[in-house]
Tab-separated table of C-alpha atoms in Angstrom:
chain	number	residue	atom	x	y	z
A	1	PHE	CA	1.989	52.852	56.675
A	2	LEU	CA	2.139	50.321	58.488
A	3	PRO	CA	1.051	47.513	56.220
A	4	LEU	CA	3.921	47.994	54.735
A	5	VAL	CA	6.552	48.236	57.711
A	6	GLU	CA	4.907	44.391	59.631
A	7	GLU	CA	5.830	43.289	55.810
A	8	ILE	CA	9.284	44.375	56.845
A	9	MET	CA	9.462	43.107	60.097
A	10	ARG	CA	7.193	39.476	59.403
A	11	THR	CA	9.714	38.721	55.371
A	12	GLY	CA	13.561	40.144	57.372
A	13	ARG	CA	13.634	40.925	53.607
A	14	PRO	CA	14.281	44.972	51.934
A	15	LYS	CA	11.505	45.931	49.779
A	16	GLN	CA	10.632	48.567	47.594
A	17	TRP	CA	8.145	50.351	47.107
A	18	GLU	CA	7.047	54.769	46.571
A	19	THR	CA	5.006	57.175	48.233
A	20	ALA	CA	3.378	60.514	46.824
A	21	PHE	CA	4.207	62.517	49.372
A	22	ALA	CA	0.504	65.272	49.802
A	23	GLY	CA	0.106	68.427	48.344
A	24	THR	CA	3.643	68.224	47.215
A	25	GLY	CA	3.984	66.746	44.088
A	26	GLN	CA	7.227	65.149	44.758
A	27	VAL	CA	7.304	60.948	44.548
A	28	LEU	CA	10.230	59.134	46.727
A	29	ARG	CA	10.880	55.539	45.716
A	30	MET	CA	11.788	54.243	48.431
A	31	VAL	CA	14.500	51.591	50.203
A	32	SER	CA	13.763	49.424	53.238
A	33	THR	CA	15.987	47.359	54.735
A	34	PRO	CA	14.923	45.271	59.005
A	35	VAL	CA	18.340	45.370	60.978
A	36	GLU	CA	17.201	43.601	63.622
A	37	ASP	CA	14.188	44.847	65.686
A	38	CYS	CA	14.013	47.987	63.705
A	39	PHE	CA	13.967	48.439	59.723
A	40	VAL	CA	16.227	51.426	57.917
A	41	SER	CA	14.745	53.753	55.294
A	42	MET	CA	16.603	55.264	52.272
A	43	GLY	CA	14.812	57.699	49.848
A	44	PHE	CA	16.079	58.243	46.531
A	45	ASP	CA	13.555	60.945	44.648
A	46	VAL	CA	12.292	59.938	41.892
A	47	THR	CA	9.584	63.093	40.843
A	48	PRO	CA	11.188	63.755	37.182
A	49	GLU	CA	11.129	60.179	35.919
A	50	HIS	CA	7.160	60.152	37.384
A	51	THR	CA	6.536	63.418	35.851
A	52	ARG	CA	8.205	62.810	32.047
A	53	ARG	CA	6.400	59.070	32.295
A	54	ARG	CA	2.741	61.157	32.463
A	55	GLU	CA	3.963	63.798	30.137
A	56	LEU	CA	4.749	60.884	27.770
A	57	GLU	CA	1.850	58.770	28.796
A	58	HIS	CA	-0.674	62.510	27.644
A	59	ALA	CA	1.705	63.296	24.733
A	60	LEU	CA	1.444	58.997	23.569
A	61	GLN	CA	-2.585	60.061	24.042
A	62	ARG	CA	-2.960	63.178	22.349
A	63	VAL	CA	-0.700	60.934	18.449
A	64	THR	CA	-3.525	58.018	19.698
A	65	GLN	CA	-6.696	60.945	19.337
A	66	ALA	CA	-5.124	62.728	16.077
A	67	THR	CA	-4.672	59.760	14.756
A	68	GLN	CA	-7.411	58.333	14.818
A	69	ALA	CA	-9.973	61.149	14.315
A	70	GLY	CA	-6.884	61.408	11.171
A	71	GLY	CA	-7.756	58.258	9.798
A	72	VAL	CA	-4.435	57.863	9.654
A	73	GLY	CA	-2.943	54.464	10.563
A	74	LEU	CA	0.129	54.092	12.133
A	75	TRP	CA	3.536	51.237	11.527
A	76	ASP	CA	7.117	51.130	13.615
A	77	TRP	CA	9.850	47.962	12.023
A	78	ASP	CA	11.974	48.790	15.029
A	79	LEU	CA	14.911	47.548	12.618
A	80	GLN	CA	17.754	46.562	15.576
A	81	THR	CA	15.427	44.495	16.755
A	82	ASP	CA	13.736	43.467	13.965
A	83	GLU	CA	9.989	44.454	16.069
A	84	VAL	CA	7.161	45.430	14.926
A	85	HIS	CA	4.317	47.684	15.877
A	86	TYR	CA	1.031	47.980	13.921
A	87	SER	CA	-1.544	50.804	15.766
A	88	ASP	CA	-4.672	49.826	16.232
A	89	GLU	CA	-6.138	52.071	13.534
A	90	TRP	CA	-3.850	50.513	10.467
A	91	LYS	CA	-4.693	47.504	11.747
A	92	ARG	CA	-8.631	48.655	11.169
A	93	GLN	CA	-7.805	50.659	7.576
A	94	LEU	CA	-6.961	47.095	6.762
A	95	GLY	CA	-10.295	45.316	8.446
A	96	HIS	CA	-9.366	42.993	11.437
A	97	GLU	CA	-9.638	44.129	15.694
A	98	PRO	CA	-6.293	44.587	17.205
A	99	GLY	CA	-5.404	41.306	18.794
A	100	GLU	CA	-6.060	39.688	14.585
A	101	ILE	CA	-2.835	40.239	13.287
A	102	ALA	CA	1.144	39.936	14.150
A	103	ASP	CA	3.034	42.238	15.241
A	104	THR	CA	5.255	40.743	12.409
A	105	PHE	CA	7.269	42.925	8.868
A	106	GLU	CA	6.570	38.607	7.251
A	107	GLU	CA	2.450	39.976	8.580
A	108	TRP	CA	3.032	43.082	6.822
A	109	ARG	CA	4.873	41.573	3.578
A	110	SER	CA	2.656	38.940	2.689
A	111	ARG	CA	-0.456	41.540	2.521
A	112	VAL	CA	0.941	43.617	-0.532
A	113	HIS	CA	-0.556	42.363	-4.146
A	114	PRO	CA	1.644	40.325	-5.531
A	115	ASP	CA	1.920	43.107	-8.472
A	116	ASP	CA	2.867	45.031	-6.075
A	117	LEU	CA	5.236	43.301	-3.783
A	118	ASP	CA	8.645	44.056	-5.921
A	119	ALA	CA	8.441	47.495	-6.466
A	120	THR	CA	7.536	47.792	-3.249
A	121	MET	CA	10.306	45.999	-1.199
A	122	ALA	CA	11.842	47.781	-3.926
A	123	ARG	CA	11.772	51.307	-1.577
A	124	VAL	CA	11.652	49.343	2.330
A	125	ARG	CA	15.050	47.955	1.009
A	126	ALA	CA	15.998	52.113	-0.239
A	127	ALA	CA	14.683	53.189	3.305
A	128	VAL	CA	17.252	50.388	5.022
A	129	ASP	CA	19.511	50.864	3.630
A	130	ASP	CA	19.788	54.991	3.935
A	131	PRO	CA	17.793	56.163	6.649
A	132	ALA	CA	18.677	59.400	7.184
A	133	GLY	CA	17.732	60.584	3.047
A	134	LYS	CA	14.793	62.058	2.755
A	135	PRO	CA	11.068	60.975	3.232
A	136	ARG	CA	9.554	58.388	1.321
A	137	SER	CA	6.688	57.334	0.122
A	138	VAL	CA	5.237	54.240	-1.446
A	139	VAL	CA	1.303	53.093	-2.366
A	140	CYS	CA	1.105	50.142	-3.277
A	141	ARG	CA	-2.315	47.944	-2.162
A	142	LEU	CA	-2.656	45.284	0.862
A	143	ARG	CA	-4.917	42.226	1.780
A	144	HIS	CA	-7.780	43.880	3.496
A	145	LYS	CA	-9.422	40.986	6.056
A	146	ASP	CA	-12.348	40.745	2.832
A	147	GLY	CA	-10.014	39.947	0.361
A	148	THR	CA	-10.276	42.683	-1.326
A	149	TYR	CA	-7.140	45.235	-1.883
A	150	ARG	CA	-7.146	48.503	-0.422
A	151	LEU	CA	-4.808	51.126	-1.579
A	152	ILE	CA	-2.329	52.554	1.374
A	153	LEU	CA	-0.190	55.409	0.983
A	154	ALA	CA	3.323	54.444	2.840
A	155	GLN	CA	5.158	56.671	3.881
A	156	SER	CA	8.716	56.741	6.091
């Protein structure tokens, strides 16, 4: 705590910091503002935020372990931001290391076998046009790093 107080007093600027109270599990987010030769601090209980973050991290670990054990590759496409994320397992199934494939829709589209592209894109458009509709699946060939094509079942 002392180094924090020294920094606040030395810089003369407000400082935001967090502290956990041993034995209680409580976490406070503090804002300390220097006022002449002392400082004023205000704290907010952020324990629920920390608990949720921990629960989400554990859930993500369990999902990651389950998908790896089951050999399931996942990809997620946020239609509002056009951001795509491919799981490491998805990339591995196509022979790539995590950093070798760009997280873009065009990356996926460029890997679809030319003979499968029209039908696959029609299924993608149908899913985009009716996102609340029944679950869909499509089988198409995707290009592996070695140049061959792998039969992939995609489900939404």
